[in-house]
Short mmCIF file of C-alpha atoms and ligand atoms in Angstrom, two decimals:
data_model
loop_
_atom_site.label_atom_id
_atom_site.label_comp_id
_atom_site.label_asym_id
_atom_site.label_seq_id
_atom_site.Cartn_x
_atom_site.Cartn_y
_atom_site.Cartn_z
CA THR A 186 -10.35 28.85 -13.74
CA GLU A 187 -9.82 25.16 -13.98
CA ARG A 188 -6.82 23.16 -14.98
CA GLU A 189 -7.54 21.11 -18.01
CA PRO A 190 -5.34 18.69 -19.93
CA VAL A 191 -3.92 20.08 -23.14
CA LEU A 192 -1.76 19.29 -26.13
CA ILE A 193 0.94 21.90 -26.69
CA LEU A 194 2.18 22.30 -30.24
CA MET A 195 5.54 23.94 -29.82
CA PHE A 196 6.70 25.72 -32.98
CA GLY A 197 10.35 26.72 -32.85
CA ALA A 198 10.99 23.71 -30.63
CA THR A 199 14.77 23.70 -31.09
CA GLY A 200 15.17 27.45 -30.68
CA ASP A 201 17.01 29.38 -28.04
CA LEU A 202 13.92 30.64 -26.22
CA ALA A 203 12.38 27.18 -26.03
CA CYS A 204 15.55 25.73 -24.54
CA ARG A 205 16.35 28.55 -22.17
CA LYS A 206 12.87 29.36 -20.92
CA LEU A 207 10.01 27.27 -22.19
CA TYR A 208 11.10 23.72 -21.32
CA PRO A 209 12.28 24.60 -17.81
CA ALA A 210 8.99 26.47 -17.29
CA LEU A 211 6.94 23.52 -18.54
CA PHE A 212 8.88 21.24 -16.21
CA GLU A 213 7.97 23.38 -13.23
CA LEU A 214 4.33 23.39 -14.29
CA TYR A 215 4.43 19.64 -14.72
CA LYS A 216 5.74 19.26 -11.19
CA LYS A 217 2.75 21.31 -10.07
CA ASN A 218 0.41 18.76 -11.64
CA HIS A 219 -0.50 20.48 -14.87
CA GLU A 220 -1.41 17.86 -17.40
CA PHE A 221 -0.10 18.16 -20.92
CA ALA A 222 1.76 16.50 -23.79
CA VAL A 223 3.96 18.37 -26.25
CA ILE A 224 4.72 18.02 -29.93
CA GLY A 225 7.95 19.80 -30.79
CA LEU A 226 8.01 21.28 -34.29
CA ALA A 227 10.97 22.69 -36.16
CA ARG A 228 12.81 22.21 -39.41
CA ARG A 229 15.69 20.31 -37.89
CA GLN A 230 15.62 16.48 -37.92
CA HIS A 231 15.14 14.81 -34.55
CA THR A 232 13.74 11.57 -33.30
CA HIS A 233 11.49 11.63 -30.27
CA GLU A 234 14.49 10.35 -28.33
CA SER A 235 17.01 12.90 -29.50
CA TYR A 236 14.45 15.66 -28.94
CA ARG A 237 13.94 14.43 -25.39
CA SER A 238 17.66 14.41 -24.73
CA MET A 239 17.90 17.94 -26.03
CA ILE A 240 15.18 19.02 -23.59
CA ASP A 241 16.73 17.03 -20.80
CA ARG A 242 19.88 19.12 -21.04
CA THR A 243 17.80 22.22 -20.23
CA LEU A 244 16.42 20.74 -17.01
CA ASP A 245 17.59 20.56 -13.46
CA GLN A 246 19.37 17.20 -13.42
CA ASN A 247 18.59 16.49 -9.79
CA SER A 248 14.93 16.05 -10.21
CA GLU A 249 13.46 12.58 -10.30
CA GLN A 250 10.40 13.53 -12.28
CA ARG A 251 12.43 14.25 -15.41
CA ARG A 252 11.80 10.89 -17.05
CA ASP A 253 8.04 10.98 -16.73
CA PHE A 254 8.02 14.53 -17.94
CA LEU A 255 10.18 13.82 -20.99
CA GLU A 256 8.03 10.88 -22.04
CA ARG A 257 5.29 13.33 -22.86
CA PHE A 258 7.38 15.01 -25.57
CA TYR A 259 7.18 14.03 -29.24
CA TYR A 260 8.90 15.48 -32.22
CA GLN A 261 7.85 16.10 -35.77
CA PRO A 262 10.09 17.85 -38.29
CA LEU A 263 8.06 20.61 -39.87
CA ASP A 264 8.49 23.36 -42.38
CA VAL A 265 5.72 25.93 -41.84
CA GLY A 266 5.43 26.41 -45.59
CA GLN A 267 4.70 22.72 -46.32
CA PRO A 268 1.00 21.81 -46.14
CA TYR A 269 1.95 18.13 -46.34
CA HIS A 270 3.81 18.37 -43.01
CA PHE A 271 0.63 19.69 -41.42
CA ALA A 272 -1.36 16.74 -42.69
CA LEU A 273 1.09 14.46 -40.86
CA LEU A 274 0.90 16.65 -37.82
CA LYS A 275 -2.86 16.33 -37.69
CA ASN A 276 -2.59 12.55 -37.33
CA ILE A 277 0.05 12.65 -34.67
CA ALA A 278 -1.86 15.29 -32.76
CA GLU A 279 -4.96 13.11 -32.76
CA GLN A 280 -3.06 10.05 -31.60
CA ILE A 281 -1.45 11.88 -28.71
CA ASP A 282 -4.73 13.49 -27.87
CA THR A 283 -6.33 10.08 -27.48
CA LYS A 284 -3.37 8.52 -25.71
CA TYR A 285 -3.35 11.16 -22.95
CA ASN A 286 -7.08 11.95 -23.01
CA LEU A 287 -6.49 15.64 -23.67
CA HIS A 288 -10.08 16.40 -24.77
CA GLY A 289 -8.94 18.14 -27.94
CA ASN A 290 -7.61 21.14 -26.02
CA ARG A 291 -4.72 22.71 -27.90
CA ILE A 292 -2.17 25.42 -27.34
CA PHE A 293 -0.24 26.58 -30.40
CA TYR A 294 2.95 28.11 -29.09
CA LEU A 295 4.48 30.14 -31.92
CA SER A 296 8.04 30.68 -30.82
CA LEU A 297 8.91 31.64 -34.39
CA ALA A 298 10.12 34.63 -36.33
CA PRO A 299 6.99 36.68 -37.06
CA ARG A 300 7.29 36.23 -40.80
CA PHE A 301 6.30 32.58 -40.28
CA PHE A 302 3.15 33.28 -38.22
CA GLY A 303 0.96 33.78 -41.25
CA SER A 304 1.76 30.52 -43.00
CA ALA A 305 1.82 28.57 -39.74
CA ALA A 306 -1.67 29.75 -38.85
CA GLU A 307 -3.03 29.26 -42.34
CA ASN A 308 -1.66 25.76 -42.74
CA LEU A 309 -2.90 24.75 -39.30
CA LYS A 310 -6.36 25.81 -40.30
CA LYS A 311 -6.26 24.20 -43.73
CA ALA A 312 -5.15 20.91 -42.25
CA GLY A 313 -8.02 21.07 -39.76
CA ILE A 314 -5.69 21.03 -36.75
CA THR A 315 -7.35 24.05 -35.20
CA GLU A 316 -10.78 22.44 -35.44
CA THR A 317 -11.00 20.35 -32.34
CA GLN A 318 -13.54 19.28 -29.78
CA GLY A 319 -11.80 21.26 -27.08
CA TRP A 320 -10.57 24.83 -26.79
CA LYS A 321 -7.64 26.33 -28.67
CA ARG A 322 -5.22 29.11 -27.80
CA ALA A 323 -2.31 30.68 -29.64
CA VAL A 324 0.71 32.04 -27.78
CA ILE A 325 2.67 34.64 -29.69
CA GLU A 326 6.16 35.75 -28.89
CA LYS A 327 7.51 39.22 -29.52
CA PRO A 328 8.32 41.07 -31.71
CA PHE A 329 4.71 41.50 -32.77
CA GLY A 330 5.59 43.31 -35.99
CA HIS A 331 8.06 46.13 -36.44
CA ASP A 332 5.54 48.95 -36.87
CA LEU A 333 1.79 49.41 -36.82
CA ALA A 334 1.30 48.31 -40.41
CA SER A 335 3.23 45.04 -40.04
CA ALA A 336 1.61 44.34 -36.66
CA LYS A 337 -1.82 44.79 -38.27
CA GLU A 338 -0.91 42.38 -40.99
CA LEU A 339 0.25 39.77 -38.49
CA ASN A 340 -2.86 40.27 -36.48
CA GLU A 341 -5.12 39.79 -39.47
CA GLN A 342 -3.33 36.59 -40.34
CA LEU A 343 -3.84 35.29 -36.82
CA LEU A 344 -7.44 36.39 -36.58
CA ARG A 345 -8.33 34.38 -39.67
CA VAL A 346 -7.67 31.34 -37.54
CA PHE A 347 -8.03 32.41 -33.91
CA ASP A 348 -10.46 34.64 -32.13
CA GLU A 349 -8.96 37.64 -30.27
CA SER A 350 -9.87 35.96 -26.98
CA GLU A 351 -7.77 32.96 -28.03
CA VAL A 352 -4.63 34.98 -28.76
CA TYR A 353 -2.06 35.29 -25.96
CA ARG A 354 0.58 37.88 -26.88
CA ILE A 355 3.50 37.49 -24.51
CA ASP A 356 5.35 40.33 -22.90
CA HIS A 357 7.46 38.41 -20.42
CA TYR A 358 7.83 41.46 -18.17
CA LEU A 359 4.17 41.01 -17.28
CA GLY A 360 5.08 37.68 -15.74
CA LYS A 361 7.64 39.12 -13.33
CA GLU A 362 6.75 39.00 -9.66
CA MET A 363 7.22 42.66 -8.87
CA VAL A 364 5.54 43.80 -12.06
CA GLN A 365 2.47 41.86 -11.02
CA ASN A 366 2.85 43.47 -7.63
CA ILE A 367 2.45 47.03 -8.90
CA GLU A 368 -1.31 46.73 -8.89
CA ALA A 369 -1.39 45.33 -5.38
CA LEU A 370 0.99 47.98 -4.15
CA ARG A 371 -1.12 50.75 -5.63
CA PHE A 372 -4.63 49.54 -5.11
CA ALA A 373 -4.30 47.76 -1.79
CA ASN A 374 -2.52 50.60 0.00
CA PRO A 375 -4.60 53.70 0.65
CA ILE A 376 -1.52 55.62 1.76
CA PHE A 377 -0.15 55.40 -1.76
CA GLU A 378 -3.28 55.51 -3.84
CA SER A 379 -4.48 58.70 -2.20
CA ILE A 380 -1.35 60.56 -3.23
CA TRP A 381 -0.74 58.82 -6.57
CA ASP A 382 -1.18 61.86 -8.80
CA HIS A 383 0.17 65.16 -10.10
CA ARG A 384 -0.46 66.93 -6.83
CA HIS A 385 1.99 64.75 -4.94
CA ILE A 386 4.26 63.09 -7.44
CA ALA A 387 7.08 65.11 -8.96
CA ASN A 388 8.20 62.55 -11.50
CA VAL A 389 8.44 58.86 -12.26
CA GLN A 390 11.65 57.16 -13.41
CA ILE A 391 11.70 53.81 -15.14
CA THR A 392 15.05 52.13 -15.76
CA LEU A 393 15.69 48.85 -17.58
CA SER A 394 19.43 48.68 -17.78
CA GLU A 395 21.36 45.68 -19.03
CA THR A 396 25.00 44.75 -18.85
CA LEU A 397 24.70 42.26 -21.69
CA GLY A 398 25.47 43.18 -25.26
CA VAL A 399 23.68 41.74 -28.26
CA GLY A 400 25.22 38.28 -27.95
CA ASP A 401 24.38 36.12 -30.93
CA ARG A 402 21.29 38.14 -31.85
CA ALA A 403 23.26 40.78 -33.76
CA SER A 404 21.29 40.57 -36.97
CA TYR A 405 17.94 40.87 -35.17
CA TYR A 406 19.14 43.60 -32.86
CA ASP A 407 20.84 45.73 -35.44
CA GLN A 408 17.59 45.98 -37.37
CA THR A 409 15.56 46.55 -34.23
CA GLY A 410 17.37 48.78 -31.72
CA ALA A 411 16.48 49.62 -28.14
CA LEU A 412 13.31 51.56 -28.94
CA LEU A 413 11.57 48.63 -30.59
CA ASP A 414 13.27 45.93 -28.54
CA MET A 415 12.53 47.36 -25.09
CA VAL A 416 10.50 50.58 -25.12
CA GLN A 417 7.62 49.59 -27.40
CA ASN A 418 6.79 46.67 -25.14
CA HIS A 419 8.40 46.28 -21.74
CA ILE A 420 8.91 49.93 -20.80
CA LEU A 421 5.48 51.00 -21.97
CA GLN A 422 3.94 48.18 -19.96
CA LEU A 423 5.69 49.33 -16.79
CA LEU A 424 4.63 52.90 -17.45
CA ILE A 425 1.03 51.82 -18.01
CA LEU A 426 0.86 49.81 -14.79
CA THR A 427 2.27 52.72 -12.85
CA ALA A 428 -0.12 55.23 -14.40
CA MET A 429 -3.40 53.36 -14.95
CA GLU A 430 -6.64 54.13 -13.15
CA PRO A 431 -7.97 51.46 -10.81
CA PRO A 432 -10.19 49.13 -12.83
CA SER A 433 -13.77 48.97 -11.62
CA ARG A 434 -13.48 45.20 -11.29
CA PHE A 435 -10.38 43.06 -11.23
CA ASP A 436 -11.28 41.15 -14.31
CA THR A 437 -9.33 40.74 -17.50
CA GLU A 438 -11.27 43.07 -19.71
CA ASP A 439 -11.63 45.89 -17.16
CA ILE A 440 -7.91 45.83 -16.46
CA ARG A 441 -7.00 45.78 -20.13
CA GLN A 442 -9.46 48.61 -20.79
CA GLU A 443 -7.72 50.81 -18.25
CA LYS A 444 -4.33 49.95 -19.66
CA VAL A 445 -5.33 51.00 -23.14
CA LYS A 446 -6.58 54.34 -21.82
CA VAL A 447 -3.12 55.19 -20.53
CA LEU A 448 -1.56 54.41 -23.89
CA LYS A 449 -4.03 56.65 -25.64
CA ALA A 450 -3.22 59.45 -23.23
CA ILE A 451 0.55 59.37 -23.78
CA ARG A 452 1.57 62.46 -25.69
CA THR A 453 2.97 61.57 -29.10
CA MET A 454 6.22 63.15 -30.19
CA SER A 455 6.62 65.32 -33.24
CA ARG A 456 9.61 66.54 -35.21
CA ASP A 457 9.44 69.86 -33.41
CA THR A 458 9.40 68.45 -29.91
CA ILE A 459 11.36 65.24 -30.09
CA ALA A 460 14.82 66.73 -29.65
CA ASN A 461 13.76 67.89 -26.19
CA GLU A 462 12.14 64.65 -25.24
CA LEU A 463 14.36 61.82 -26.33
CA ILE A 464 17.96 60.68 -26.47
CA ARG A 465 19.20 57.85 -28.67
CA ALA A 466 22.69 56.57 -28.19
CA GLN A 467 25.05 53.72 -29.01
CA TYR A 468 27.76 52.32 -26.81
CA LYS A 469 31.39 52.77 -27.65
CA ALA A 470 34.32 50.89 -26.18
CA GLY A 471 34.50 50.86 -22.40
CA VAL A 472 35.15 48.85 -19.29
CA MET A 473 32.41 47.07 -17.37
CA PRO A 474 32.34 47.37 -13.56
CA ASP A 475 33.84 43.87 -13.31
CA GLY A 476 36.81 44.96 -15.40
CA THR A 477 35.78 43.34 -18.70
CA ARG A 478 36.82 45.40 -21.69
CA ILE A 479 34.10 45.89 -24.26
CA THR A 480 34.58 46.96 -27.84
CA GLY A 481 32.25 49.53 -29.35
CA TYR A 482 28.91 48.33 -30.70
CA HIS A 483 29.86 48.86 -34.32
CA ASN A 484 32.92 46.64 -33.85
CA GLU A 485 30.85 43.74 -32.52
CA ASN A 486 30.55 40.61 -34.66
CA ASN A 487 27.99 40.85 -37.42
CA ILE A 488 27.29 44.54 -36.86
CA ASP A 489 27.96 47.04 -39.64
CA THR A 490 30.86 49.30 -38.81
CA ASP A 491 28.72 52.31 -39.67
CA SER A 492 25.58 51.05 -37.91
CA LYS A 493 23.43 53.85 -36.51
CA THR A 494 21.26 51.53 -34.45
CA GLU A 495 20.63 52.81 -30.93
CA THR A 496 21.57 50.57 -28.03
CA PHE A 497 20.23 53.10 -25.51
CA VAL A 498 17.14 55.27 -25.31
CA ALA A 499 16.11 57.79 -22.69
CA ALA A 500 12.91 59.75 -23.01
CA ARG A 501 10.46 61.97 -21.23
CA PHE A 502 6.82 61.00 -21.65
CA PHE A 503 3.71 62.78 -20.49
CA VAL A 504 0.41 61.10 -19.79
CA ASP A 505 -2.09 63.74 -20.73
CA ASN A 506 -4.93 63.08 -18.36
CA TYR A 507 -6.10 64.70 -15.14
CA ARG A 508 -4.21 62.43 -12.76
CA TRP A 509 -0.85 62.93 -14.44
CA SER A 510 -1.09 66.46 -15.73
CA GLY A 511 2.45 67.85 -16.04
CA VAL A 512 4.24 64.88 -14.41
CA PRO A 513 7.23 63.70 -16.43
CA PHE A 514 7.73 59.97 -16.83
CA TYR A 515 11.41 59.48 -17.56
CA ILE A 516 12.45 56.17 -19.03
CA ARG A 517 15.83 54.74 -19.97
CA THR A 518 17.07 51.44 -21.25
CA GLY A 519 20.26 50.20 -22.80
CA LYS A 520 22.75 47.44 -23.41
CA ARG A 521 26.23 47.36 -21.88
CA MET A 522 25.30 49.65 -19.06
CA ALA A 523 26.87 49.64 -15.61
CA ALA A 524 24.28 47.34 -14.02
CA LYS A 525 21.53 44.87 -14.80
CA SER A 526 18.58 46.42 -13.13
CA THR A 527 14.90 47.10 -13.58
CA GLU A 528 13.42 49.69 -11.25
CA ILE A 529 10.61 52.16 -11.03
CA VAL A 530 11.21 55.21 -8.86
CA ILE A 531 8.33 57.41 -7.76
CA GLN A 532 9.64 60.75 -6.61
CA PHE A 533 7.21 62.66 -4.39
CA LYS A 534 7.00 66.42 -4.33
CA ASP A 535 8.69 68.30 -1.53
CA ILE A 536 6.66 70.04 1.08
CA THR A 537 6.41 73.69 0.14
CA GLN A 538 8.74 75.87 2.18
CA ASN A 539 9.72 72.90 4.24
CA PRO A 540 11.71 74.41 7.11
CA PHE A 541 13.68 71.22 7.55
CA PHE A 542 14.53 71.20 3.93
CA CYS A 543 15.82 74.76 3.93
CA GLN A 544 17.99 74.34 6.98
CA LEU A 545 19.10 70.80 6.65
CA HIS A 546 19.99 70.04 3.15
CA LYS A 547 20.86 66.44 3.77
CA ALA A 548 17.20 65.59 3.62
CA GLY A 549 16.06 64.26 0.29
CA PRO A 550 12.72 63.81 -1.40
CA ASN A 551 10.51 60.88 -0.50
CA LEU A 552 11.06 58.11 -2.97
CA LEU A 553 9.21 54.89 -3.45
CA VAL A 554 11.34 52.45 -5.36
CA ILE A 555 9.91 49.30 -6.90
CA HIS A 556 12.77 46.86 -7.43
CA ILE A 557 11.80 44.48 -10.21
CA GLN A 558 15.14 42.76 -10.80
CA PRO A 559 17.61 41.45 -9.92
CA ASP A 560 16.36 42.29 -6.41
CA GLU A 561 12.66 41.95 -5.89
CA GLY A 562 11.25 44.34 -3.37
CA LEU A 563 10.38 47.84 -2.38
CA SER A 564 12.07 50.66 -0.63
CA LEU A 565 10.72 53.85 0.73
CA LYS A 566 13.04 56.79 1.36
CA LEU A 567 12.02 59.00 4.24
CA ASN A 568 13.69 61.74 6.24
CA VAL A 569 14.29 61.40 9.95
CA LYS A 570 16.23 63.31 12.54
CA GLU A 571 19.62 61.82 13.03
CA PHE A 572 19.85 60.25 16.44
CA GLY A 573 21.83 62.30 18.91
CA GLU A 574 21.76 65.79 20.31
CA ALA A 575 22.37 68.05 17.36
CA GLY A 576 20.51 65.80 15.04
CA ASP A 577 20.63 66.78 11.43
CA THR A 578 17.85 65.53 9.15
CA ILE A 579 18.95 62.54 7.17
CA PRO A 580 17.33 60.26 4.61
CA ILE A 581 16.71 56.68 5.63
CA SER A 582 15.45 53.78 3.64
CA MET A 583 12.79 51.27 4.65
CA ASN A 584 13.32 48.15 2.66
CA PHE A 585 11.36 45.08 1.85
CA SER A 586 13.04 42.43 -0.17
CA ASN A 587 11.89 39.03 -1.28
CA HIS A 588 14.59 36.92 0.31
CA HIS A 589 16.35 33.95 -1.10
CA ASP A 590 14.33 31.23 0.57
CA SER A 591 11.13 32.43 -0.96
CA LYS A 592 12.89 33.35 -4.17
CA SER A 593 13.47 29.76 -5.09
CA SER A 594 9.72 29.27 -5.06
CA THR A 595 9.10 32.41 -7.07
CA PRO A 596 8.12 31.15 -10.48
CA ASP A 597 9.99 32.41 -13.43
CA ALA A 598 8.05 34.84 -15.62
CA TYR A 599 7.54 32.23 -18.31
CA GLU A 600 6.28 29.64 -15.89
CA ARG A 601 3.74 32.09 -14.57
CA LEU A 602 2.57 33.20 -18.02
CA ILE A 603 2.35 29.72 -19.52
CA GLY A 604 0.50 28.66 -16.37
CA ASP A 605 -1.96 31.52 -16.97
CA CYS A 606 -2.41 30.39 -20.55
CA LEU A 607 -3.03 26.79 -19.45
CA ARG A 608 -5.77 28.11 -17.18
CA GLY A 609 -7.18 30.45 -19.82
CA ASP A 610 -6.37 33.66 -17.97
CA SER A 611 -5.25 36.31 -20.46
CA THR A 612 -5.01 39.25 -18.06
CA ASN A 613 -1.24 39.41 -18.26
CA PHE A 614 -1.08 39.24 -22.03
CA THR A 615 -1.45 42.19 -24.34
CA ARG A 616 -4.68 42.78 -26.18
CA TRP A 617 -4.61 43.82 -29.80
CA ASP A 618 -5.62 47.46 -29.22
CA GLU A 619 -2.86 47.73 -26.62
CA VAL A 620 -0.31 46.52 -29.12
CA ALA A 621 -1.74 48.82 -31.79
CA TYR A 622 -1.57 51.95 -29.63
CA SER A 623 1.95 51.18 -28.50
CA TRP A 624 2.97 50.91 -32.15
CA THR A 625 1.24 54.19 -32.95
CA LEU A 626 3.33 55.84 -30.29
CA THR A 627 6.61 54.23 -31.34
CA ASP A 628 5.88 54.91 -35.01
CA SER A 629 5.47 58.59 -34.18
CA ILE A 630 8.89 58.52 -32.54
CA VAL A 631 10.53 56.71 -35.44
CA ALA A 632 8.99 59.14 -37.91
CA ALA A 633 10.36 62.11 -36.01
CA TRP A 634 13.68 60.95 -34.76
CA ASN A 635 15.90 61.09 -37.78
CA ASP A 636 16.45 64.70 -36.89
CA ILE A 637 18.09 63.86 -33.60
CA PRO A 638 21.73 62.92 -33.81
CA LEU A 639 22.91 59.60 -32.45
CA ASP A 640 24.78 60.14 -29.19
CA TYR A 641 27.44 57.81 -27.75
CA TYR A 642 28.15 56.46 -24.27
CA GLU A 643 30.98 54.45 -22.89
CA ALA A 644 30.18 50.80 -22.26
CA GLY A 645 29.93 50.20 -18.52
CA THR A 646 28.27 53.55 -17.72
CA MET A 647 24.65 54.53 -17.17
CA GLY A 648 24.40 56.14 -20.60
CA PRO A 649 25.41 59.43 -22.19
CA SER A 650 25.43 62.71 -20.25
CA SER A 651 22.59 63.94 -22.44
CA SER A 652 20.41 61.47 -20.55
CA ASP A 653 21.26 63.26 -17.27
CA GLU A 654 20.60 66.61 -18.90
CA LEU A 655 17.14 65.49 -19.94
CA LEU A 656 16.22 65.44 -16.24
CA ALA A 657 18.49 68.26 -15.11
CA ARG A 658 16.55 70.68 -17.33
CA ASP A 659 13.47 69.97 -15.22
CA GLY A 660 15.47 70.23 -12.00
CA PHE A 661 15.67 66.46 -11.47
CA CYS A 662 18.26 63.70 -11.63
CA TRP A 663 18.21 59.94 -12.13
CA TRP A 664 18.22 58.34 -8.70
CA PRO A 665 21.09 55.95 -8.40
CA LEU A 666 20.12 52.31 -8.64
CA THR A 667 20.44 50.30 -5.50
C1 LIG B 852 13.91 40.90 -24.44
C2 LIG B 852 14.80 41.67 -25.36
O1 LIG B 852 12.56 41.13 -24.77
O2 LIG B 852 14.15 41.27 -23.10
C3 LIG B 852 16.25 41.46 -24.97
O3 LIG B 852 14.58 41.26 -26.69
C4 LIG B 852 16.47 41.76 -23.51
O4 LIG B 852 17.10 42.29 -25.77
C5 LIG B 852 15.46 41.00 -22.66
O5 LIG B 852 17.78 41.37 -23.18
C6 LIG B 852 15.56 41.42 -21.20
O6 LIG B 852 14.77 40.56 -20.43
P1 LIG B 852 15.10 40.27 -18.91
O7 LIG B 852 13.98 39.42 -18.43
O8 LIG B 852 16.42 39.60 -18.87
O9 LIG B 852 15.17 41.61 -18.24
#
């Protein structure tokens, strides 16, 4: 798809996400010759100049192209509930459009709290800003609702103004290098694809552990918790990519179709089963590996002292289709854990009655580990005979890692996703039915999980011991992160 010039209307222009991720990503895209101008929109007062200085502070100060880049940014104070502000916006948008010859192409980047999506979309339409000569696209940040009903409502509000094909729902994990690599790894390597099923795979383990706490997002997080913050979106996406069938063609709709099928096949949890399938926990005081002392979650600023919000979830999912029959997919995620790491481990079944295994217990199962972050790479654990006369069998690891030199050229997830949106490629964005099914699944968990007690783990650990027991019951363990 072609690169075309575009006007980006950035809602939430002074927000944390815009400053941390969006401006630096746009700068990188600008350096790669993408053509755009930006109108920043937020309630705060700014002049074009003070807005540009704010953006400038988010950029790499060594780059010479900063000035040219910043000149393309304009600011307009805007309250999404004020139709009058949109009338002003329409004029400015048209002027900038003409000045830069942007052909009426527009991206509406809604980096806003979801409760503002509805009025933003409606007022854009009423003011005629979405009626242009060119194409239009809307980029939507998470959280897309807090359950199926609210997500549906948001979606209806958006679809009054945008067509489904114009809506780009961001899950920034889909922009990560190694997440995008899962498909290549699976479908371009016959040695893996031919054994990628219940006959050869014993279990799959997905870990998204964080060392960070809730920072200044306490009020959002305390109402959200780990299940909605991380499992409903990022973890399910990683599970889907690991489990999906090869699409018949590598085009957007075929890929998304296969992804939805996995979601539909995930077994929902009920009140009777959930206690065996899921652990919810909150961190208590502890010491991080670097020695930092952490107070318990309910003593953090702006968190209720009797908060029952989970900061950790571990669960066992099953994908009820032929390929995955009986294979547990274990997932875990949490704040204030021992390491920041995202990894997928594929544990292969042992050879039946393996003579080496029986005699030489140092051998371990074959593991394929997909390192998503902070390291980007792969490792494959195999068993070999130890070199030397009385060689025991020992596990070795074959590693591939994306080294530093190439890392600097690895685009950040946001750069990649915004770049896709500029080109009109929505493959790595979530389609409505995908979002809807993931909410159905999470809603079923929420409806059932009041019966399971909240567990606790010490900050700086890999979670409560109940999370280890979840696997131990099936004869497995979490493989240590590398
Ligand atoms: C966000 C969550 O979606 O992902 C945060 O809201 C979390 O709570 C973040 O910290 C993790 O993203 P990353 O890219 O740092 O792994």
